[in-house]
PDB file of C-alpha atoms and ligand atoms in Angstrom:
ATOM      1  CA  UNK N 957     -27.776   5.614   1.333  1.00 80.00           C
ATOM      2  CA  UNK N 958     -27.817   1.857   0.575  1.00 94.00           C
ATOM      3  CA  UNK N 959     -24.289   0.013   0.279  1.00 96.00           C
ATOM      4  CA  UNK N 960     -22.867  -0.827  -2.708  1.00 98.00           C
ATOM      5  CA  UNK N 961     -21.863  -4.181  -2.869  1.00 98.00           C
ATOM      6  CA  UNK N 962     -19.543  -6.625  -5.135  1.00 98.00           C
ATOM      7  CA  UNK N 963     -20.067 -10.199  -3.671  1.00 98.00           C
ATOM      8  CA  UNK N 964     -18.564 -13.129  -5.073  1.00 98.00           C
ATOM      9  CA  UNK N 965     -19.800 -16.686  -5.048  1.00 98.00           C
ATOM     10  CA  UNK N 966     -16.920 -19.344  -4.980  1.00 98.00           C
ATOM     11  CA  UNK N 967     -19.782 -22.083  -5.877  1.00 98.00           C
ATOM     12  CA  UNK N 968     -17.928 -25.721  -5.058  1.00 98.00           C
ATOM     13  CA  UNK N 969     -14.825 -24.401  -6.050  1.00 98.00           C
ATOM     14  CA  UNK N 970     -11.262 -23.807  -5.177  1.00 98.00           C
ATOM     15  CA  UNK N 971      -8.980 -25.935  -2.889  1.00 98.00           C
ATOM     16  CA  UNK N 972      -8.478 -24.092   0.459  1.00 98.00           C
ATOM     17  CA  UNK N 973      -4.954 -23.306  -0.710  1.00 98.00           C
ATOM     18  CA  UNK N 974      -6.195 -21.643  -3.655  1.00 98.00           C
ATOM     19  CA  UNK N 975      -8.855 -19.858  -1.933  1.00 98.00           C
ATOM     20  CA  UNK N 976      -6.594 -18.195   0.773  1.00 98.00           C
ATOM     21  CA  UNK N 977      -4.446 -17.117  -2.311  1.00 98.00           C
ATOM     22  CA  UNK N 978      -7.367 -15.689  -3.885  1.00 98.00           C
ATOM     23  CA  UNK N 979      -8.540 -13.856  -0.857  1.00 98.00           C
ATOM     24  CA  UNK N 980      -4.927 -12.805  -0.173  1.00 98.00           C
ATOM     25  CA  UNK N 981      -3.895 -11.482  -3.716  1.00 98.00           C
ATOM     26  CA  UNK N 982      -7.749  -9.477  -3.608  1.00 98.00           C
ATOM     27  CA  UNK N 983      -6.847  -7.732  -0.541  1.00 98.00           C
ATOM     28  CA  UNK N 984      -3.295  -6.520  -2.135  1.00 98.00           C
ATOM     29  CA  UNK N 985      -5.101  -5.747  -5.203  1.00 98.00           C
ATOM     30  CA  UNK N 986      -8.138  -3.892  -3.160  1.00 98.00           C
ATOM     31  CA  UNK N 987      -6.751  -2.860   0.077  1.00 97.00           C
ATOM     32  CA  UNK N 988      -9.630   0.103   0.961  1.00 97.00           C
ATOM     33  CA  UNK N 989     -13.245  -0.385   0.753  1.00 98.00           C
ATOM     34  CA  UNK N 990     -14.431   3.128   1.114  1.00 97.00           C
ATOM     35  CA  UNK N 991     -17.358   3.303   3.444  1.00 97.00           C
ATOM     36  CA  UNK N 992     -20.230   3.285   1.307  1.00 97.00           C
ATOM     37  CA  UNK N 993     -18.813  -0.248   0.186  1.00 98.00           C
ATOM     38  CA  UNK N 994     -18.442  -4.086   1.095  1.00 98.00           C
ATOM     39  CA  UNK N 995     -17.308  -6.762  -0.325  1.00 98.00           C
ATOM     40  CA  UNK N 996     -18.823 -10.069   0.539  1.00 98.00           C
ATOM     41  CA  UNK N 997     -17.127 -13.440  -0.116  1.00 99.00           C
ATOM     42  CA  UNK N 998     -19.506 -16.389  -0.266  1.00 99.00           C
ATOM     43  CA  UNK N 999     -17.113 -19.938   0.643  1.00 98.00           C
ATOM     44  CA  UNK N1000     -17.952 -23.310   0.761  1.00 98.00           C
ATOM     45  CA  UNK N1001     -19.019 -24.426   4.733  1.00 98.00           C
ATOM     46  CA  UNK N1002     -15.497 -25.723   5.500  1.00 98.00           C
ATOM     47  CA  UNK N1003     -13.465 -22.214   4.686  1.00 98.00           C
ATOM     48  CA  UNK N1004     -15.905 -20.427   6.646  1.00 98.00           C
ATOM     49  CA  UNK N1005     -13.743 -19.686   9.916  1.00 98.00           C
ATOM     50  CA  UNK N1006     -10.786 -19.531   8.123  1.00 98.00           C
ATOM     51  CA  UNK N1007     -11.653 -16.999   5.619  1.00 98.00           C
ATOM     52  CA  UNK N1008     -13.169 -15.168   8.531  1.00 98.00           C
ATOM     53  CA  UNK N1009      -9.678 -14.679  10.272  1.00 98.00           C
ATOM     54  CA  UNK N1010      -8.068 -14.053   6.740  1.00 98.00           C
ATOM     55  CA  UNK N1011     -10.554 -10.883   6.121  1.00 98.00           C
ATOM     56  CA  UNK N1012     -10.542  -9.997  10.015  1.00 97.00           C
ATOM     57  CA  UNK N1013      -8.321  -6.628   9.958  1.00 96.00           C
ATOM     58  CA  UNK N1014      -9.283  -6.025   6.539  1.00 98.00           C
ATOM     59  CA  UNK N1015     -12.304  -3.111   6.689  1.00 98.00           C
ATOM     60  CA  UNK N1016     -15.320  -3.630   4.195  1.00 98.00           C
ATOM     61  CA  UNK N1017     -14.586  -7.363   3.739  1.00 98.00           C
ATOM     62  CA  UNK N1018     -16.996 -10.102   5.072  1.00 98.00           C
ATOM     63  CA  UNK N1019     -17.359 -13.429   4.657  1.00 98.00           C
ATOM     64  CA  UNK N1020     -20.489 -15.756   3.666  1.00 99.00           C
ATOM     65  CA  UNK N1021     -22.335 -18.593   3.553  1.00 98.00           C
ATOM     66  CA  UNK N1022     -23.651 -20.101   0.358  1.00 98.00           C
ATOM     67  CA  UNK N1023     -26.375 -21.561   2.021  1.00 98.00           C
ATOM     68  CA  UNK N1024     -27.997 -23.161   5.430  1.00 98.00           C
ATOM     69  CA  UNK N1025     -31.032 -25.628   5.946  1.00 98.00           C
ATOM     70  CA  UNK N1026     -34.231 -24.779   6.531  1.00 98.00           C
ATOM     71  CA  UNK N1027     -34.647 -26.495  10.423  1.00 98.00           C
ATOM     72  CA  UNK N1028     -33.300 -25.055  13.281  1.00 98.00           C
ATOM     73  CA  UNK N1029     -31.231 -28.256  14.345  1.00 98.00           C
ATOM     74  CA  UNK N1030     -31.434 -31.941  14.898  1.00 98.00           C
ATOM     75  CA  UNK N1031     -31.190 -35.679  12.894  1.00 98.00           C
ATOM     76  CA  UNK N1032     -29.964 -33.926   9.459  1.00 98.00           C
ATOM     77  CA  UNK N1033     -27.158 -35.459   8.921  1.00 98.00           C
ATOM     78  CA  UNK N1034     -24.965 -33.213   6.439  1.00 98.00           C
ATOM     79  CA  UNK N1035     -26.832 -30.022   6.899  1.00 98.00           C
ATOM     80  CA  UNK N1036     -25.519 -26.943   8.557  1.00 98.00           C
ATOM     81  CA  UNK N1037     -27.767 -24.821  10.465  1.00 98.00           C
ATOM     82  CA  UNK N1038     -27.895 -21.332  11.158  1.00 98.00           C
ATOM     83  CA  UNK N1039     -27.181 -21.333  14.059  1.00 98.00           C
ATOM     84  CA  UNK N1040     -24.022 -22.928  13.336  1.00 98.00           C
ATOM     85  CA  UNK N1041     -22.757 -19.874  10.560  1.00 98.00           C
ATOM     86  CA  UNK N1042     -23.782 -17.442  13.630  1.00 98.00           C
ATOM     87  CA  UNK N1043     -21.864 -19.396  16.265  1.00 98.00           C
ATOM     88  CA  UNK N1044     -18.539 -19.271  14.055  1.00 98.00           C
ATOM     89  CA  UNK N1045     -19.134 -15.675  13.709  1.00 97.00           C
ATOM     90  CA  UNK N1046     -20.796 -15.551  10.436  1.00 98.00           C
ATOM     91  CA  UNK N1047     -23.312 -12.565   9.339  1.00 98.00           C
ATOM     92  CA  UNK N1048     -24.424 -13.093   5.676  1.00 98.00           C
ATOM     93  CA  UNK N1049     -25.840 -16.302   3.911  1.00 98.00           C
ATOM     94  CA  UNK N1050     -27.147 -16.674   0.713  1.00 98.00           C
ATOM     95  CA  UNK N1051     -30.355 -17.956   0.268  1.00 98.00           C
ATOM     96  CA  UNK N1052     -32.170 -19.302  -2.930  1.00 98.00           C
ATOM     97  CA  UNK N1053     -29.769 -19.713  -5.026  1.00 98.00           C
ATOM     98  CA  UNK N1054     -31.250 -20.658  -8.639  1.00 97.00           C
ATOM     99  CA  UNK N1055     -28.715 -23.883  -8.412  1.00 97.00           C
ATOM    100  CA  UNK N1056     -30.226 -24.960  -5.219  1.00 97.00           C
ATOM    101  CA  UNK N1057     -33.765 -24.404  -6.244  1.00 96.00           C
ATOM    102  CA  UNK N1058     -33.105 -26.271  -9.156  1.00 95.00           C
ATOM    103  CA  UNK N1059     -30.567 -29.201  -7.917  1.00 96.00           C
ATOM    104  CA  UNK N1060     -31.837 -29.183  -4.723  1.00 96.00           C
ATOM    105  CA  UNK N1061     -35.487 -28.438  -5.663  1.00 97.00           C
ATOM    106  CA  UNK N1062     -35.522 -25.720  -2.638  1.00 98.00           C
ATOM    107  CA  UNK N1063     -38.959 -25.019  -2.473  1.00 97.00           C
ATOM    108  CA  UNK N1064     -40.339 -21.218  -1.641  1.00 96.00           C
ATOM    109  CA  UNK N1065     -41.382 -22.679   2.049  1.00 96.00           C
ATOM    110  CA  UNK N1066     -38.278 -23.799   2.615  1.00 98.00           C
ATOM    111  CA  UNK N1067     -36.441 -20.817   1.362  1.00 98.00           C
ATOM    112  CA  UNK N1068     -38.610 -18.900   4.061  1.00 97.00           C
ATOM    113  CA  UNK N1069     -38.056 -20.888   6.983  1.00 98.00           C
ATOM    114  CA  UNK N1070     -34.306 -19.874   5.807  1.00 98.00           C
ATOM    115  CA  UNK N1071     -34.530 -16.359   5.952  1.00 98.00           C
ATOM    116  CA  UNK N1072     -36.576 -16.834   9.433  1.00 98.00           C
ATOM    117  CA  UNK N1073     -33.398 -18.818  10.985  1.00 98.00           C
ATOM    118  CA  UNK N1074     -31.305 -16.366   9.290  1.00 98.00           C
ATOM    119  CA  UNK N1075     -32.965 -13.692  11.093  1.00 98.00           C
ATOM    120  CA  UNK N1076     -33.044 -15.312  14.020  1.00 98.00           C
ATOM    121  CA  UNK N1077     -28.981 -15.209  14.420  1.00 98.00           C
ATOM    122  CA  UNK N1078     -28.325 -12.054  12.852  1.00 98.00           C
ATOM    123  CA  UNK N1079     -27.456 -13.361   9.639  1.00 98.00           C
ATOM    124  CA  UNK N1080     -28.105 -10.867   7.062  1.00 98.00           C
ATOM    125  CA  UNK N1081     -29.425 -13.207   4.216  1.00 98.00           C
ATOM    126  CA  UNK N1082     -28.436 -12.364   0.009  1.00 98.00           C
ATOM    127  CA  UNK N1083     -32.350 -13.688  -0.989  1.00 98.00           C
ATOM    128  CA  UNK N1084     -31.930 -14.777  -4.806  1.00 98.00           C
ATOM    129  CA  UNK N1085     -34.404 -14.698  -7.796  1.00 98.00           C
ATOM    130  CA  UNK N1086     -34.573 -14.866 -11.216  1.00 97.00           C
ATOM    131  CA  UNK N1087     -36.324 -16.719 -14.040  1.00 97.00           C
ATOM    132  CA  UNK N1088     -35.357 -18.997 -16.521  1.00 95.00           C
ATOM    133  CA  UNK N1089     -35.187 -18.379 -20.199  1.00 93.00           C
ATOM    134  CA  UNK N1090     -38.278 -19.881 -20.924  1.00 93.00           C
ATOM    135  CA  UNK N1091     -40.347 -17.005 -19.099  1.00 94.00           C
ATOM    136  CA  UNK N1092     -37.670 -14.387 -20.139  1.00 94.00           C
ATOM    137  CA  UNK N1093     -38.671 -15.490 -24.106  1.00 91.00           C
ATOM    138  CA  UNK N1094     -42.536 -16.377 -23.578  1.00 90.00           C
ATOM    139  CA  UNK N1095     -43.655 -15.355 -20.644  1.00 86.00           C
ATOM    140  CA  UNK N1096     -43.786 -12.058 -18.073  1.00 94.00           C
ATOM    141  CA  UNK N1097     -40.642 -12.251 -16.411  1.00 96.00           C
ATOM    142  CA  UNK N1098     -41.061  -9.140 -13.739  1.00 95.00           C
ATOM    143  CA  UNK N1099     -44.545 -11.233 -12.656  1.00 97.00           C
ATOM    144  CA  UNK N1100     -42.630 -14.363 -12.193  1.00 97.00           C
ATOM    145  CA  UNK N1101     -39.912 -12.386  -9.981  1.00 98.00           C
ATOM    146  CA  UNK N1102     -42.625 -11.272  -8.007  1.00 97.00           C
ATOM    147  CA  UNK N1103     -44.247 -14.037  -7.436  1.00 97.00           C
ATOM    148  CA  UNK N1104     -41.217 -15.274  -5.828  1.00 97.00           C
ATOM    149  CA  UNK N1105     -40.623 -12.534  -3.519  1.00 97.00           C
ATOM    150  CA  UNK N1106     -43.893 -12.635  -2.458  1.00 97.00           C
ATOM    151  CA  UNK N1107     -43.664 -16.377  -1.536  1.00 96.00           C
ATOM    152  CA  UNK N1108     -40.632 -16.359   0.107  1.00 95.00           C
ATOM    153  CA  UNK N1109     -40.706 -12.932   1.540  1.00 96.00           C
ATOM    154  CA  UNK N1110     -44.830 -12.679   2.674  1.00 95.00           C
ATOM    155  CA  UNK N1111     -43.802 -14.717   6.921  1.00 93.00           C
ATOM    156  CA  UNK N1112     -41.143 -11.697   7.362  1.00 96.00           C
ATOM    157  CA  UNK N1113     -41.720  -9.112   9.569  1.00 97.00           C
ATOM    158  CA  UNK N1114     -41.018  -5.156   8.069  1.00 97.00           C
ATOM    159  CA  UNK N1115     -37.806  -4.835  10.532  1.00 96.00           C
ATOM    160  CA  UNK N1116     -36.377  -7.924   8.923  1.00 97.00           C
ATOM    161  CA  UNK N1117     -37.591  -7.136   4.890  1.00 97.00           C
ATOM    162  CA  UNK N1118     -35.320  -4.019   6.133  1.00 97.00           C
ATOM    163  CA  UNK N1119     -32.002  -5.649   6.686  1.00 97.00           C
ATOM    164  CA  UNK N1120     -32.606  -7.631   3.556  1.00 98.00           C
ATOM    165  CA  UNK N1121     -29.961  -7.949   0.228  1.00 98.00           C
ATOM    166  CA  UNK N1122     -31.749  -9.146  -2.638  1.00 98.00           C
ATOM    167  CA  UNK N1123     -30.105 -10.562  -5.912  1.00 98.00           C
ATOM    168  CA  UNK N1124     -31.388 -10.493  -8.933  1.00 98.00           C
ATOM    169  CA  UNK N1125     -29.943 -13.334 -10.951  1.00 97.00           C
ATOM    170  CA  UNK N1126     -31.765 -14.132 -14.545  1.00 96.00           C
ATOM    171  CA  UNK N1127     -30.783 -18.150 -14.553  1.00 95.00           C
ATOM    172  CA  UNK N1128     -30.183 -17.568 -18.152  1.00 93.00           C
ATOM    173  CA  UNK N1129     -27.396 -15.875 -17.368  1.00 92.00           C
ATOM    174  CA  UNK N1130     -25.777 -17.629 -14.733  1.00 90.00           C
ATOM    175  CA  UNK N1131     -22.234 -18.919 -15.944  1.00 87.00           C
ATOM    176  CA  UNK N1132     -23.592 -19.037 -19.885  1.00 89.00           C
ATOM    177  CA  UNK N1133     -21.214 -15.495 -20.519  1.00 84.00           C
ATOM    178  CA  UNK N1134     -24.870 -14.262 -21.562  1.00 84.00           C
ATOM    179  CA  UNK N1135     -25.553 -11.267 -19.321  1.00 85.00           C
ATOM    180  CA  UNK N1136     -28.749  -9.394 -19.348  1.00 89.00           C
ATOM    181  CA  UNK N1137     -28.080  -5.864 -21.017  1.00 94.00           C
ATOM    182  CA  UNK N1138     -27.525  -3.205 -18.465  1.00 94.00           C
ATOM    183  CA  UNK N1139     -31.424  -1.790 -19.844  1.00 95.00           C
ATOM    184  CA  UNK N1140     -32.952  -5.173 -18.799  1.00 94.00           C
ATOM    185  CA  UNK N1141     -31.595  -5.763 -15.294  1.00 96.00           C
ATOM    186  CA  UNK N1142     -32.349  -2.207 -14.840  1.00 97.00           C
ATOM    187  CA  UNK N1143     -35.743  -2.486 -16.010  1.00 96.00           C
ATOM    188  CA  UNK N1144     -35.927  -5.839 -13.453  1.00 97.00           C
ATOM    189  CA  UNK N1145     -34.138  -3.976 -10.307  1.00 98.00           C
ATOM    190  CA  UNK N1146     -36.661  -1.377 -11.192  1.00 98.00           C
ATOM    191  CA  UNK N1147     -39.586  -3.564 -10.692  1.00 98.00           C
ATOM    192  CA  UNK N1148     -38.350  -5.380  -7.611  1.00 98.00           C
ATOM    193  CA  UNK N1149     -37.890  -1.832  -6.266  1.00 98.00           C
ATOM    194  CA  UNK N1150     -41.770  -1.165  -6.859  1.00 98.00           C
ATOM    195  CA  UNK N1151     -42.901  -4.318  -5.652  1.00 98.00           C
ATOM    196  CA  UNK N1152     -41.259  -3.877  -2.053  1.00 98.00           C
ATOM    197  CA  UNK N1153     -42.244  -0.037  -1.839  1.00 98.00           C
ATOM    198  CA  UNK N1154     -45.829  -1.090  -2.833  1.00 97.00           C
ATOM    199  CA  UNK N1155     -45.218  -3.571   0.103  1.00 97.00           C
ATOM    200  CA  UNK N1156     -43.525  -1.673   2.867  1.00 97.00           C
ATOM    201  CA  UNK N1157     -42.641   1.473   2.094  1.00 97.00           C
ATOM    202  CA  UNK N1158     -40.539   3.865   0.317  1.00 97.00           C
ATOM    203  CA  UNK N1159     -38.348   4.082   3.541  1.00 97.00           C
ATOM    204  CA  UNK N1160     -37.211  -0.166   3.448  1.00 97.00           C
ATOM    205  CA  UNK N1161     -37.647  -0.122  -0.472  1.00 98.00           C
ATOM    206  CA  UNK N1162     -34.855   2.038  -0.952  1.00 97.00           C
ATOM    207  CA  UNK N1163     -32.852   1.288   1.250  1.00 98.00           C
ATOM    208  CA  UNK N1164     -32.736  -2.444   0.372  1.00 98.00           C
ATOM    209  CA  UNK N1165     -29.072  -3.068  -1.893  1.00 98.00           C
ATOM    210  CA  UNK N1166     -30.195  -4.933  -5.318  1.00 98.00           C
ATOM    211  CA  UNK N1167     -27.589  -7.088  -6.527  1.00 98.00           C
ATOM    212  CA  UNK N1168     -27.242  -8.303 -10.557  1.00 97.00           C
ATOM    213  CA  UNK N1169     -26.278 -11.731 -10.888  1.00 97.00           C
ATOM    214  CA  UNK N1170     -25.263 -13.589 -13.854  1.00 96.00           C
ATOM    215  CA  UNK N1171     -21.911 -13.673 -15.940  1.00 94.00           C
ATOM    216  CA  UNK N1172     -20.725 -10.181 -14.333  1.00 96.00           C
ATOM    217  CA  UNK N1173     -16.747  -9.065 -15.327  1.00 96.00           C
ATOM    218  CA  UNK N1174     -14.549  -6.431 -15.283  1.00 97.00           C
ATOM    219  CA  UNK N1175     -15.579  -5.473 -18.647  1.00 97.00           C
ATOM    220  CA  UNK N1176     -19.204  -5.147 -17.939  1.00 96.00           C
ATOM    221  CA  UNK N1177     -19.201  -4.589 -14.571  1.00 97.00           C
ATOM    222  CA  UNK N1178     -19.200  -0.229 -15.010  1.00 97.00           C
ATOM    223  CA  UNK N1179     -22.148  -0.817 -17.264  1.00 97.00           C
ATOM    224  CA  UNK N1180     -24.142  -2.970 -15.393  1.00 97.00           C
ATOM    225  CA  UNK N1181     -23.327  -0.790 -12.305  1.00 98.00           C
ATOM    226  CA  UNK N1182     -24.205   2.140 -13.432  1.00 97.00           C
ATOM    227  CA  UNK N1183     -27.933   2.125 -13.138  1.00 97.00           C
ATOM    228  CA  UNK N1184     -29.823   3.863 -10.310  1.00 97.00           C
ATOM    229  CA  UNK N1185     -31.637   0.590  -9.220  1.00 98.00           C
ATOM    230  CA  UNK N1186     -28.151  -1.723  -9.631  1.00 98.00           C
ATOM    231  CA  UNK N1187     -26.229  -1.439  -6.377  1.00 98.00           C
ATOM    232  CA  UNK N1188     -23.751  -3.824  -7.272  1.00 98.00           C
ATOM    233  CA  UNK N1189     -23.058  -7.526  -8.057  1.00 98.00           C
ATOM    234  CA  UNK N1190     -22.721 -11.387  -7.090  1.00 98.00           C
ATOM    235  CA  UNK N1191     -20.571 -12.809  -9.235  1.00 98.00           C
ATOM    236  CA  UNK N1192     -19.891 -16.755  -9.448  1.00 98.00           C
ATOM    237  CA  UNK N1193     -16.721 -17.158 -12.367  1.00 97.00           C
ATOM    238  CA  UNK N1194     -15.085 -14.103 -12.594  1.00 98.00           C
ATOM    239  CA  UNK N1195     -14.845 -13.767  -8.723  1.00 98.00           C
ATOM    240  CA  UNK N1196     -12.493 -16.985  -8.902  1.00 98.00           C
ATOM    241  CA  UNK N1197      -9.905 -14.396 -10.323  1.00 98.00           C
ATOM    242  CA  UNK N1198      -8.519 -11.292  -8.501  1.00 98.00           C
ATOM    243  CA  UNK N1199      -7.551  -9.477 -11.099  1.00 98.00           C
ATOM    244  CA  UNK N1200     -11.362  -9.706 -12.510  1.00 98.00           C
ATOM    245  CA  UNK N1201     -12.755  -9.264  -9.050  1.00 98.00           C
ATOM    246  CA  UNK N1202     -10.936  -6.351  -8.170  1.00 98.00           C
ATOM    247  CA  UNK N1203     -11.862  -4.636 -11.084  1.00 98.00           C
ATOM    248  CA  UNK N1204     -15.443  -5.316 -10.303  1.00 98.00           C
ATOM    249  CA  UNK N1205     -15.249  -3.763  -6.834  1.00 98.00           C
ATOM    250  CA  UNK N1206     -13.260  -1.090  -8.630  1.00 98.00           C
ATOM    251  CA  UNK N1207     -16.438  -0.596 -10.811  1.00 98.00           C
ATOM    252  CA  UNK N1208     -19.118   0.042  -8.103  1.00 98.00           C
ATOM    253  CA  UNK N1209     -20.135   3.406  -7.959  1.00 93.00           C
ATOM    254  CA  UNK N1210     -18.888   5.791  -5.534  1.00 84.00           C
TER     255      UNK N1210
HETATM  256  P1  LIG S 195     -21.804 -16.256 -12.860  1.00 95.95           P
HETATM  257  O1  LIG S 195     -22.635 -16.751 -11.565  1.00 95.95           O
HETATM  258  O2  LIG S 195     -21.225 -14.905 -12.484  1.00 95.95           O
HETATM  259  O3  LIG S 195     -20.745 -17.300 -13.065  1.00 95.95           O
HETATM  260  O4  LIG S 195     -22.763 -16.132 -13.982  1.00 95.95           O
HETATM  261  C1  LIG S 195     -23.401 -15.871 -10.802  1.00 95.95           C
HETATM  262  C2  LIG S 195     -24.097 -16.624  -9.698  1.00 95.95           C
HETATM  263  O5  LIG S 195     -24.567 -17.749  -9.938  1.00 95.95           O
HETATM  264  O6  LIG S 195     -24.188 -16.136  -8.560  1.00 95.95           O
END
């Protein structure tokens, strides 16, 4: 069975003191992760360690990267390899984020080369789509989905599609409060689910986790979670409060 996950995506926010409060009062709040759960916390690069050694004896929590460039190393200044998150100890990274693509005009190359280096150093990456509002009101938004899986996706090998997370994130409802109704990211999950078991195989397709992205909270959360093709959720705002975030991985389906 595929894990359920709730993963939370601090974004460029929270002082360090805040953060270690946040991660602190969660664990009080959520002390067991049964097995067939995890919850992944996604910091900015200079919590990494830190937040590492906070979740260390804590079972079913993990820490992540919001991102890492697209070169294996050298005269890029400011960037923060791979290689790096792996040599701190760190074994999830998102990738693709609709805020990079757009602010940082990520391109789909680059986004693979990521997921290559990821690979690499046994970073398991959280590989984000999604379309904008215009496709979701004019145009075919499960064809636009695909066509970014396939560009990103196509240079990995079967073995590594396997050990993917994928989240599906529709940009319209990132951080608007608008969230897709449980039907529609259902009816999304559903067709990323087809695409990679027309492309490798019932096998990885199912067991790939499919994450919903885009104003989750505890009072959606049980709905959204509920479908068969939902295994959980990365959540950006509400993942900034324990109380809300707890109640989220309180929602994900035994
Ligand atoms: P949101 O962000 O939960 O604030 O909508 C989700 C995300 O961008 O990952």
């Amino acid at each position: 069975m595929r894990k359920k996950i709730a993963a939370a995506n601090w974004k460029m926010n929270l002082s360090w003191k805040e953060g270690k409060e946040l991660i602190s009062q969660l664990i009080e709040l959520s002390p067991t992760i049964p097995t067939a759960h995890q919850v992944i916390i996604a910091v900015p690069f200079p919590y990494l360690e830190l937040a590492a050694q906070l979740v260390a004896a804590q079972p079913g929590y993990f820490i992540s990267a919001q991102n890492c460039y697209h070169k294996a190393a050298g005269a890029y200044t400011g960037e923060v390899a791979a290689s790096m998150l792996a040599s701190v100890g760190i074994k999830y990274c998102i990738v693709g984020h609709s805020e990079r693509r757009e602010y940082q005009q990520e391109t789909p190359e680059q986004l693979a080369a990521k997921l290559q280096l990821c690979f690499t150093h046994a970073i398991t990456p959280i590989f984000c789509c999604g379309e904008p509002l215009s496709v979701r009101e004019g145009g075919n938004p499960s064809e636009y989905v695909r066509s970014q899986l396939v560009d990103s996706l196509s240079c990995l090998a079967s073995e590594q599609i396997a050990q993917l997370i994928i989240a599906y994130e529709p940009i319209w409802a990132i951080g608007t409060g608008k969230t897709a109704s449980p039907e529609q990211a259902q009816e999304m999950h559903l067709a990323i689910r087809n695409y990679l078991t027309e492309s490798y195989g019932s096998a990885i397709a199912q067991g790939i986790p499919i994450l919903y992205g885009g104003s989750v909270k505890g009072s959606n959360a049980t709905a959204i979670f509920a479908n068969p093709d939902i295994d959980g959720g990365l959540v950006g705002g509400a993942s900034l409060n324990a109380v809300e975030f707890a109640t989220i991985i309180g929602a994900l389906p035994q």
